[in-house]
Phi, psi and omega in degrees: 000146205278163171267151181245077185257132182262110181265334157249174183184113153256137178225150170193190193239149180211127172260145163218164164273082180282152197271340144299290184287350182100206178274131181241139193240134187212159180267150163191143192248143174233131198234128166249136165266109188323299193314334197212075181321126158091357152300118159232128163262121189248134178233112176264130162235160174286148154295160171295140187089355184287128174305146159299119177296111176247003186296165179282329179305329200277292170317345168271336176321310182255143177299181184260141182307146178305134178264159185073166187277152185234142179250160190251137172284172170278159182276162188303338207247005171274144211234000000 
């Protein structure tokens, strides 16, 4: 199994204003990986214990899931 060496790791809190949902208070982690210089992965999550959002503004912020059969285009490396 490969090593999971993380050179840079930062955690913090961020408040964002979404035009439909309103204020979002989130925690984030930023990680840079030595094997891929310049690659930074950001992961945003709601803080532990945050109640789920069920109000109508929150659910309108994203389109409904597709209905019916869906297809996935072939990847470039598939033959």
